[in-house]
mmCIF file of C-alpha atoms in Angstrom:
data_model
loop_
_atom_site.group_PDB
_atom_site.id
_atom_site.type_symbol
_atom_site.label_atom_id
_atom_site.label_comp_id
_atom_site.label_asym_id
_atom_site.label_seq_id
_atom_site.Cartn_x
_atom_site.Cartn_y
_atom_site.Cartn_z
ATOM 1 C CA MET C 25 -8.830 -0.435 17.915
ATOM 2 C CA THR C 26 -5.563 0.584 19.540
ATOM 3 C CA ASN C 27 -4.975 3.803 21.408
ATOM 4 C CA GLY C 28 -2.199 4.754 19.000
ATOM 5 C CA GLN C 29 -2.051 7.282 16.206
ATOM 6 C CA VAL C 30 -1.711 7.155 12.445
ATOM 7 C CA MET C 31 1.253 9.046 11.014
ATOM 8 C CA THR C 32 0.240 11.093 7.983
ATOM 9 C CA VAL C 33 2.304 13.343 5.723
ATOM 10 C CA THR C 34 1.040 16.366 7.643
ATOM 11 C CA GLY C 35 1.584 14.843 11.079
ATOM 12 C CA PRO C 36 0.046 12.301 13.454
ATOM 13 C CA ILE C 37 -3.716 12.000 13.812
ATOM 14 C CA ALA C 38 -5.998 9.954 16.052
ATOM 15 C CA THR C 39 -6.969 6.596 14.592
ATOM 16 C CA ASP C 40 -10.648 7.520 14.519
ATOM 17 C CA ALA C 41 -9.858 10.565 12.338
ATOM 18 C CA LEU C 42 -8.709 8.434 9.382
ATOM 19 C CA GLY C 43 -12.243 7.730 8.175
ATOM 20 C CA VAL C 44 -13.085 6.096 4.845
ATOM 21 C CA THR C 45 -9.738 4.863 3.556
ATOM 22 C CA ASP C 46 -8.283 3.730 0.257
ATOM 23 C CA ALA C 47 -5.705 1.420 1.840
ATOM 24 C CA HIS C 48 -3.384 1.111 -1.184
ATOM 25 C CA ASP C 49 -2.807 3.693 -3.855
ATOM 26 C CA HIS C 50 -0.221 5.907 -5.561
ATOM 27 C CA LEU C 51 -0.284 9.616 -6.378
ATOM 28 C CA PHE C 52 3.248 10.050 -7.802
ATOM 29 C CA LEU C 53 5.286 7.253 -9.338
ATOM 30 C CA ARG C 54 8.152 6.601 -11.749
ATOM 31 C CA SER C 55 9.619 3.144 -12.410
ATOM 32 C CA PRO C 56 11.615 1.446 -15.192
ATOM 33 C CA ALA C 57 9.169 -1.444 -14.876
ATOM 34 C CA LEU C 58 6.377 0.927 -15.973
ATOM 35 C CA ALA C 59 8.111 2.974 -18.650
ATOM 36 C CA GLY C 60 5.827 5.596 -20.153
ATOM 37 C CA GLN C 61 3.306 5.229 -17.323
ATOM 38 C CA GLU C 62 4.852 7.654 -14.841
ATOM 39 C CA PHE C 63 2.642 10.278 -13.206
ATOM 40 C CA GLU C 64 4.262 13.271 -11.521
ATOM 41 C CA ASP C 65 1.980 16.283 -12.084
ATOM 42 C CA PRO C 66 0.857 17.773 -8.741
ATOM 43 C CA GLN C 67 -2.170 19.589 -10.177
ATOM 44 C CA ARG C 68 -3.480 16.415 -11.792
ATOM 45 C CA ALA C 69 -2.954 14.590 -8.507
ATOM 46 C CA ILE C 70 -4.963 17.305 -6.736
ATOM 47 C CA ASP C 71 -7.735 17.044 -9.340
ATOM 48 C CA GLU C 72 -7.857 13.246 -8.995
ATOM 49 C CA VAL C 73 -7.904 13.338 -5.209
ATOM 50 C CA ARG C 74 -10.664 15.947 -5.202
ATOM 51 C CA ASP C 75 -12.684 13.643 -7.439
ATOM 52 C CA GLY C 76 -12.068 10.782 -5.028
ATOM 53 C CA LYS C 77 -13.050 12.961 -2.082
ATOM 54 C CA ALA C 78 -16.322 13.906 -3.798
ATOM 55 C CA SER C 79 -17.134 10.185 -4.001
ATOM 56 C CA GLY C 80 -16.619 9.755 -0.244
ATOM 57 C CA LEU C 81 -12.915 9.055 0.267
ATOM 58 C CA GLN C 82 -11.395 10.691 3.336
ATOM 59 C CA SER C 83 -7.910 9.115 3.452
ATOM 60 C CA ILE C 84 -5.436 7.562 1.014
ATOM 61 C CA VAL C 85 -2.474 5.350 1.859
ATOM 62 C CA ASP C 86 0.202 6.103 -0.756
ATOM 63 C CA LEU C 87 2.359 2.980 -0.946
ATOM 64 C CA THR C 88 5.089 4.361 -3.196
ATOM 65 C CA PRO C 89 8.362 3.236 -1.549
ATOM 66 C CA ILE C 90 11.964 4.380 -1.885
ATOM 67 C CA GLY C 91 13.224 4.457 -5.471
ATOM 68 C CA LEU C 92 9.904 4.792 -7.319
ATOM 69 C CA GLY C 93 9.591 8.553 -7.594
ATOM 70 C CA ARG C 94 8.204 9.125 -4.126
ATOM 71 C CA ARG C 95 7.501 12.875 -3.579
ATOM 72 C CA PRO C 96 6.739 13.628 0.069
ATOM 73 C CA GLU C 97 6.636 17.400 -0.451
ATOM 74 C CA LEU C 98 4.000 16.956 -3.160
ATOM 75 C CA LEU C 99 2.000 14.538 -1.007
ATOM 76 C CA ARG C 100 1.846 17.289 1.623
ATOM 77 C CA GLU C 101 0.756 19.762 -1.035
ATOM 78 C CA VAL C 102 -2.013 17.455 -2.265
ATOM 79 C CA SER C 103 -3.246 16.732 1.258
ATOM 80 C CA THR C 104 -3.329 20.425 2.167
ATOM 81 C CA ALA C 105 -5.058 21.433 -1.077
ATOM 82 C CA THR C 106 -7.751 18.758 -0.908
ATOM 83 C CA GLY C 107 -8.290 18.144 2.798
ATOM 84 C CA VAL C 108 -7.762 14.412 2.220
ATOM 85 C CA THR C 109 -5.502 12.639 4.690
ATOM 86 C CA ILE C 110 -2.493 10.930 3.088
ATOM 87 C CA VAL C 111 -0.241 8.306 4.676
ATOM 88 C CA GLY C 112 3.203 8.013 3.049
ATOM 89 C CA ALA C 113 5.498 5.004 2.799
ATOM 90 C CA THR C 114 9.083 3.977 3.246
ATOM 91 C CA GLY C 115 10.506 0.581 2.287
ATOM 92 C CA TYR C 116 11.549 -1.095 -0.942
ATOM 93 C CA HIS C 117 9.782 -2.797 -3.842
ATOM 94 C CA ARG C 118 10.678 -5.937 -5.804
ATOM 95 C CA ASP C 119 13.770 -6.018 -8.023
ATOM 96 C CA ALA C 120 11.908 -5.234 -11.266
ATOM 97 C CA HIS C 121 11.451 -1.631 -10.126
ATOM 98 C CA TYR C 122 15.172 -0.947 -9.656
ATOM 99 C CA PRO C 123 17.542 -0.719 -12.655
ATOM 100 C CA ASP C 124 20.936 -2.412 -12.668
ATOM 101 C CA GLY C 125 23.376 -0.398 -10.585
ATOM 102 C CA HIS C 126 20.748 1.137 -8.304
ATOM 103 C CA TRP C 127 22.115 1.710 -4.813
ATOM 104 C CA VAL C 128 19.613 -0.684 -3.168
ATOM 105 C CA TYR C 129 21.448 -3.707 -4.581
ATOM 106 C CA ALA C 130 24.793 -2.871 -2.985
ATOM 107 C CA ALA C 131 23.366 -1.450 0.231
ATOM 108 C CA SER C 132 23.958 -3.336 3.451
ATOM 109 C CA GLU C 133 21.031 -4.316 5.652
ATOM 110 C CA GLU C 134 22.242 -1.673 8.077
ATOM 111 C CA LEU C 135 22.048 1.091 5.470
ATOM 112 C CA LEU C 136 18.670 -0.147 4.204
ATOM 113 C CA LEU C 137 17.390 -0.076 7.778
ATOM 114 C CA ASP C 138 18.889 3.305 8.644
ATOM 115 C CA ARG C 139 17.193 4.981 5.688
ATOM 116 C CA MET C 140 13.812 3.523 6.588
ATOM 117 C CA LEU C 141 14.217 4.612 10.198
ATOM 118 C CA ALA C 142 15.061 8.137 9.061
ATOM 119 C CA ASP C 143 11.954 8.197 6.838
ATOM 120 C CA ILE C 144 9.791 7.080 9.771
ATOM 121 C CA GLU C 145 11.323 8.981 12.658
ATOM 122 C CA GLN C 146 12.630 12.193 11.049
ATOM 123 C CA GLY C 147 11.090 12.713 7.609
ATOM 124 C CA MET C 148 11.115 11.141 4.175
ATOM 125 C CA HIS C 149 13.978 11.848 1.793
ATOM 126 C CA PRO C 150 12.606 13.939 -1.093
ATOM 127 C CA ARG C 151 14.649 12.256 -3.835
ATOM 128 C CA ASP C 152 14.823 8.597 -2.845
ATOM 129 C CA TRP C 153 18.207 8.928 -1.128
ATOM 130 C CA VAL C 154 20.161 9.638 -4.320
ATOM 131 C CA ASN C 155 21.550 12.971 -3.062
ATOM 132 C CA ASP C 156 22.177 14.867 0.171
ATOM 133 C CA ALA C 157 18.935 16.862 0.136
ATOM 134 C CA PRO C 158 17.496 17.627 3.588
ATOM 135 C CA LEU C 159 14.701 15.376 4.775
ATOM 136 C CA ASP C 160 11.142 16.504 4.150
ATOM 137 C CA PRO C 161 8.968 17.122 7.228
ATOM 138 C CA ALA C 162 6.554 14.409 6.057
ATOM 139 C CA ARG C 163 7.168 11.192 7.982
ATOM 140 C CA ALA C 164 6.371 7.713 6.637
ATOM 141 C CA GLY C 165 3.518 5.839 8.299
ATOM 142 C CA VAL C 166 3.865 2.436 6.629
ATOM 143 C CA ILE C 167 6.616 0.133 5.317
ATOM 144 C CA LYS C 168 6.219 -1.245 1.781
ATOM 145 C CA LEU C 169 8.114 -4.375 0.742
ATOM 146 C CA GLY C 170 8.014 -6.460 -2.435
ATOM 147 C CA ALA C 171 8.498 -10.010 -3.660
ATOM 148 C CA SER C 172 8.898 -11.440 -7.145
ATOM 149 C CA LEU C 173 6.711 -14.131 -8.701
ATOM 150 C CA ASP C 174 6.704 -17.178 -6.413
ATOM 151 C CA HIS C 175 9.985 -16.223 -4.719
ATOM 152 C CA LEU C 176 12.153 -13.671 -2.968
ATOM 153 C CA SER C 177 15.455 -12.892 -4.670
ATOM 154 C CA ALA C 178 18.521 -12.574 -2.458
ATOM 155 C CA ALA C 179 18.318 -8.777 -2.729
ATOM 156 C CA GLU C 180 14.584 -8.763 -1.931
ATOM 157 C CA LYS C 181 15.199 -11.004 1.082
ATOM 158 C CA ARG C 182 17.829 -8.560 2.387
ATOM 159 C CA ARG C 183 15.389 -5.674 1.987
ATOM 160 C CA LEU C 184 12.625 -7.685 3.676
ATOM 161 C CA THR C 185 14.888 -8.445 6.636
ATOM 162 C CA ALA C 186 15.703 -4.748 6.982
ATOM 163 C CA GLY C 187 12.016 -3.863 6.679
ATOM 164 C CA ALA C 188 11.145 -6.294 9.454
ATOM 165 C CA ALA C 189 13.760 -4.674 11.687
ATOM 166 C CA ALA C 190 12.336 -1.228 10.920
ATOM 167 C CA SER C 191 8.832 -2.375 11.836
ATOM 168 C CA LEU C 192 10.002 -3.930 15.088
ATOM 169 C CA ALA C 193 11.885 -0.752 16.024
ATOM 170 C CA THR C 194 9.017 1.634 15.295
ATOM 171 C CA ASP C 195 5.749 -0.377 15.455
ATOM 172 C CA VAL C 196 4.989 0.761 11.885
ATOM 173 C CA PRO C 197 3.049 -1.889 9.904
ATOM 174 C CA ILE C 198 4.199 -3.635 6.739
ATOM 175 C CA VAL C 199 2.380 -4.050 3.416
ATOM 176 C CA VAL C 200 3.970 -6.600 1.078
ATOM 177 C CA HIS C 201 3.515 -6.658 -2.692
ATOM 178 C CA THR C 202 2.795 -10.234 -3.757
ATOM 179 C CA GLU C 203 3.435 -10.637 -7.462
ATOM 180 C CA VAL C 204 0.145 -11.800 -9.008
ATOM 181 C CA GLY C 205 -0.928 -12.832 -5.506
ATOM 182 C CA THR C 206 1.729 -15.531 -5.073
ATOM 183 C CA TYR C 207 4.064 -16.510 -2.221
ATOM 184 C CA GLY C 208 1.850 -15.281 0.593
ATOM 185 C CA ASP C 209 2.487 -18.066 3.104
ATOM 186 C CA GLU C 210 6.227 -17.873 2.557
ATOM 187 C CA LEU C 211 6.249 -14.115 3.116
ATOM 188 C CA ILE C 212 4.339 -14.515 6.371
ATOM 189 C CA ASP C 213 6.877 -17.152 7.433
ATOM 190 C CA ALA C 214 9.832 -14.945 6.491
ATOM 191 C CA LEU C 215 8.532 -11.978 8.479
ATOM 192 C CA TRP C 216 7.526 -14.192 11.429
ATOM 193 C CA ASN C 217 11.063 -15.594 11.491
ATOM 194 C CA GLU C 218 12.313 -12.012 11.838
ATOM 195 C CA GLY C 219 9.953 -11.432 14.767
ATOM 196 C CA VAL C 220 7.088 -9.572 13.052
ATOM 197 C CA GLU C 221 3.635 -10.559 14.267
ATOM 198 C CA PRO C 222 1.240 -11.460 11.411
ATOM 199 C CA PHE C 223 -1.345 -8.852 12.496
ATOM 200 C CA ARG C 224 1.225 -6.147 11.617
ATOM 201 C CA VAL C 225 1.418 -7.489 8.040
ATOM 202 C CA ALA C 226 -0.895 -6.951 5.068
ATOM 203 C CA LEU C 227 -0.558 -8.820 1.781
ATOM 204 C CA ALA C 228 -1.381 -6.847 -1.361
ATOM 205 C CA HIS C 229 -2.816 -8.166 -4.642
ATOM 206 C CA VAL C 230 -4.008 -11.532 -3.319
ATOM 207 C CA ASP C 231 -7.255 -10.849 -5.188
ATOM 208 C CA ARG C 232 -5.296 -11.575 -8.363
ATOM 209 C CA ILE C 233 -5.821 -15.254 -7.371
ATOM 210 C CA PRO C 234 -9.584 -15.521 -6.776
ATOM 211 C CA GLU C 235 -9.486 -18.688 -4.673
ATOM 212 C CA THR C 236 -11.546 -18.479 -1.484
ATOM 213 C CA GLU C 237 -9.750 -21.358 0.221
ATOM 214 C CA LEU C 238 -6.353 -19.701 -0.322
ATOM 215 C CA HIS C 239 -7.604 -16.418 1.125
ATOM 216 C CA VAL C 240 -9.201 -18.053 4.158
ATOM 217 C CA ASN C 241 -6.003 -19.981 4.842
ATOM 218 C CA LEU C 242 -4.008 -16.735 4.785
ATOM 219 C CA LEU C 243 -6.534 -14.949 6.971
ATOM 220 C CA GLU C 244 -6.377 -17.780 9.489
ATOM 221 C CA ARG C 245 -2.738 -16.822 9.971
ATOM 222 C CA GLN C 246 -3.925 -13.402 11.269
ATOM 223 C CA VAL C 247 -2.583 -11.217 8.448
ATOM 224 C CA TYR C 248 -4.641 -8.576 6.685
ATOM 225 C CA LEU C 249 -5.446 -8.833 2.981
ATOM 226 C CA VAL C 250 -5.711 -5.739 0.779
ATOM 227 C CA TYR C 251 -8.014 -6.325 -2.167
ATOM 228 C CA ASP C 252 -6.542 -3.672 -4.406
ATOM 229 C CA THR C 253 -7.099 -4.490 -8.069
ATOM 230 C CA ILE C 254 -10.667 -3.193 -7.879
ATOM 231 C CA GLY C 255 -11.814 -1.771 -11.194
ATOM 232 C CA ARG C 256 -9.218 -3.711 -13.178
ATOM 233 C CA THR C 257 -11.435 -5.848 -15.422
ATOM 234 C CA LYS C 258 -8.367 -7.026 -17.334
ATOM 235 C CA TYR C 259 -7.723 -9.263 -14.320
ATOM 236 C CA HIS C 260 -11.220 -10.083 -13.064
ATOM 237 C CA PRO C 261 -14.597 -8.341 -13.019
ATOM 238 C CA ASP C 262 -15.482 -6.633 -9.750
ATOM 239 C CA ASP C 263 -18.162 -9.253 -9.051
ATOM 240 C CA VAL C 264 -15.344 -11.739 -8.448
ATOM 241 C CA ARG C 265 -13.891 -9.448 -5.770
ATOM 242 C CA VAL C 266 -17.302 -8.962 -4.171
ATOM 243 C CA ASP C 267 -17.628 -12.759 -3.988
ATOM 244 C CA LEU C 268 -14.205 -13.074 -2.338
ATOM 245 C CA ILE C 269 -14.984 -10.413 0.252
ATOM 246 C CA GLU C 270 -18.380 -11.912 1.030
ATOM 247 C CA ALA C 271 -16.738 -15.313 1.558
ATOM 248 C CA ALA C 272 -14.097 -13.831 3.874
ATOM 249 C CA VAL C 273 -16.725 -11.987 5.909
ATOM 250 C CA SER C 274 -18.931 -15.093 6.096
ATOM 251 C CA ALA C 275 -15.939 -17.093 7.347
ATOM 252 C CA GLY C 276 -15.472 -14.613 10.202
ATOM 253 C CA PHE C 277 -12.556 -12.562 8.830
ATOM 254 C CA GLY C 278 -14.267 -9.246 8.136
ATOM 255 C CA ASP C 279 -11.867 -7.529 10.544
ATOM 256 C CA GLN C 280 -8.849 -8.393 8.354
ATOM 257 C CA ILE C 281 -9.912 -7.042 4.952
ATOM 258 C CA MET C 282 -8.994 -3.658 3.474
ATOM 259 C CA LEU C 283 -9.688 -2.189 0.038
ATOM 260 C CA GLY C 284 -7.692 -0.078 -2.392
ATOM 261 C CA LEU C 285 -7.326 0.729 -6.070
ATOM 262 C CA ASP C 286 -3.522 0.638 -6.535
ATOM 263 C CA LEU C 287 -3.572 3.125 -9.400
ATOM 264 C CA GLY C 288 0.020 2.423 -10.419
ATOM 265 C CA ARG C 289 -0.180 3.636 -14.046
ATOM 266 C CA ARG C 290 -1.093 7.040 -15.459
ATOM 267 C CA ASP C 291 -3.664 5.298 -17.680
ATOM 268 C CA TYR C 292 -5.668 4.496 -14.527
ATOM 269 C CA PHE C 293 -6.211 8.182 -13.642
ATOM 270 C CA ARG C 294 -9.146 10.217 -14.896
ATOM 271 C CA ALA C 295 -6.958 13.305 -14.491
ATOM 272 C CA TYR C 296 -4.714 11.888 -17.234
ATOM 273 C CA GLY C 297 -7.628 10.859 -19.447
ATOM 274 C CA GLY C 298 -7.847 7.259 -18.259
ATOM 275 C CA GLY C 299 -9.733 5.248 -15.667
ATOM 276 C CA PRO C 300 -11.184 3.837 -13.479
ATOM 277 C CA GLY C 301 -9.900 6.697 -11.299
ATOM 278 C CA LEU C 302 -10.059 7.278 -7.564
ATOM 279 C CA ARG C 303 -13.828 7.709 -7.635
ATOM 280 C CA HIS C 304 -14.388 4.062 -8.635
ATOM 281 C CA LEU C 305 -13.918 2.605 -5.168
ATOM 282 C CA MET C 306 -16.685 4.556 -3.437
ATOM 283 C CA SER C 307 -18.956 5.440 -6.350
ATOM 284 C CA SER C 308 -19.074 2.004 -8.003
ATOM 285 C CA PHE C 309 -17.555 -0.827 -5.982
ATOM 286 C CA VAL C 310 -18.569 -0.086 -2.394
ATOM 287 C CA PRO C 311 -22.285 0.345 -3.187
ATOM 288 C CA ARG C 312 -22.287 -3.123 -4.778
ATOM 289 C CA LEU C 313 -20.428 -4.514 -1.784
ATOM 290 C CA HIS C 314 -22.904 -2.837 0.576
ATOM 291 C CA GLU C 315 -25.790 -4.649 -1.098
ATOM 292 C CA ARG C 316 -24.046 -7.972 -0.562
ATOM 293 C CA ILE C 317 -22.588 -7.752 2.964
ATOM 294 C CA GLY C 318 -24.427 -4.843 4.591
ATOM 295 C CA GLY C 319 -23.450 -1.491 6.032
ATOM 296 C CA ALA C 320 -21.804 -2.661 9.256
ATOM 297 C CA ALA C 321 -19.375 -4.952 7.447
ATOM 298 C CA VAL C 322 -18.556 -2.245 4.895
ATOM 299 C CA GLU C 323 -17.906 0.230 7.713
ATOM 300 C CA ARG C 324 -15.412 -2.164 9.285
ATOM 301 C CA ILE C 325 -13.618 -2.732 5.991
ATOM 302 C CA MET C 326 -13.464 0.914 4.898
ATOM 303 C CA VAL C 327 -12.974 2.626 8.278
ATOM 304 C CA GLY C 328 -12.255 0.371 11.251
ATOM 305 C CA ASN C 329 -9.756 -2.023 9.712
ATOM 306 C CA PRO C 330 -7.442 0.603 8.121
ATOM 307 C CA ALA C 331 -7.501 2.659 11.333
ATOM 308 C CA ARG C 332 -6.467 -0.382 13.349
ATOM 309 C CA PHE C 333 -3.854 -1.662 10.900
ATOM 310 C CA TYR C 334 -2.150 1.656 10.129
ATOM 311 C CA SER C 335 -2.021 2.761 13.751
ATOM 312 C CA ALA C 336 1.200 2.695 15.740
ATOM 313 C CA SER C 337 1.821 3.031 19.435
ATOM 314 C CA SER C 338 4.571 5.580 18.965
#
C-alpha cells in the first residue's frame, strides 16, 4: 500500500481508513441514455446508504462523471448523514450519455483537461459545468472515462487523452467503462501511449464477458478489474462472478480485483422500491465469495485493493 491518501468528498483520509469499499457505484444520476431511470432524491440516497452501511459497507466510490447529474453537495450531505466515506469522480462517459449539442463534443482537449483539474484540485462543479456556479468544496478522487462497444469514437478518444493528462498531472487513478466488457486491451494501449501506467487503470464491467482467459490476460498487463455487475442476474448469476474471481485469485491476481454494484438505474435501489440494493454486495455476494476463496483473499479485494488503487501521492 502506498503512503498516500484517498480524496473523499469531505476531504482527504489515510488509505487505511477507507475500509470495506464498494469500488463502483452511483448515488445520483441523470442521463438521456437512461431516460426514466434517474435518481436524484437525497433522502432516498441516505436511506439506501444507511442500508448498505448496516450490511458492512464503509466506503462507496461514486463514479458519476461530468454531465450525468453529478451532485457533489449532495454526496457530502449523504456522507455526513450516514458516516459512510464517499469518493467522487471527474471525467467523461461514452457518447451515449451526452445528447447532441452537449458542450463536451465541441470542447478542446485543453478545456476538457482544465475542468477535470479544477474538479480534482479545487472542487467539483455542482452543475456539470453548464453555468458559472462556484465550485463545491468536494474534490474528485477518481477519473471516470468511457468507451463505446468495441471502439472509441473520435470524441471519446479526445476525452480519454484529456483524462490521461489529468491523471498524469495529479496522480489520480482512472476507471474506464468498457461497454459490455469489450475493448479492454485497446484501452490499456491507448492510455499507455499517453503515459499512464497500467496499475493506475481499472477496467469496469469486464465481468459482462465471463471468460477466464480474457480476464487473466488483462490482469497480466497489471491493470485492475472491477467486477461490478454483481446482483444483475439478467446478465449472469452471481455464481459466474464467484467463479471468475476464484480463477483470478488462483492465477495469482487477487491483488488486482475490486468489487462494486454499479447501481446505475433507480430500479436497482431498494429506496425506490427496486433491487438488489446496496446491501446485496456484503449481505449476499461476499459471504458466498468468502466460502470459496477464504477471508484473507476477501479482505484484500474489499479493503486492501481499493485503498491501494484509489490512493494518490498528492
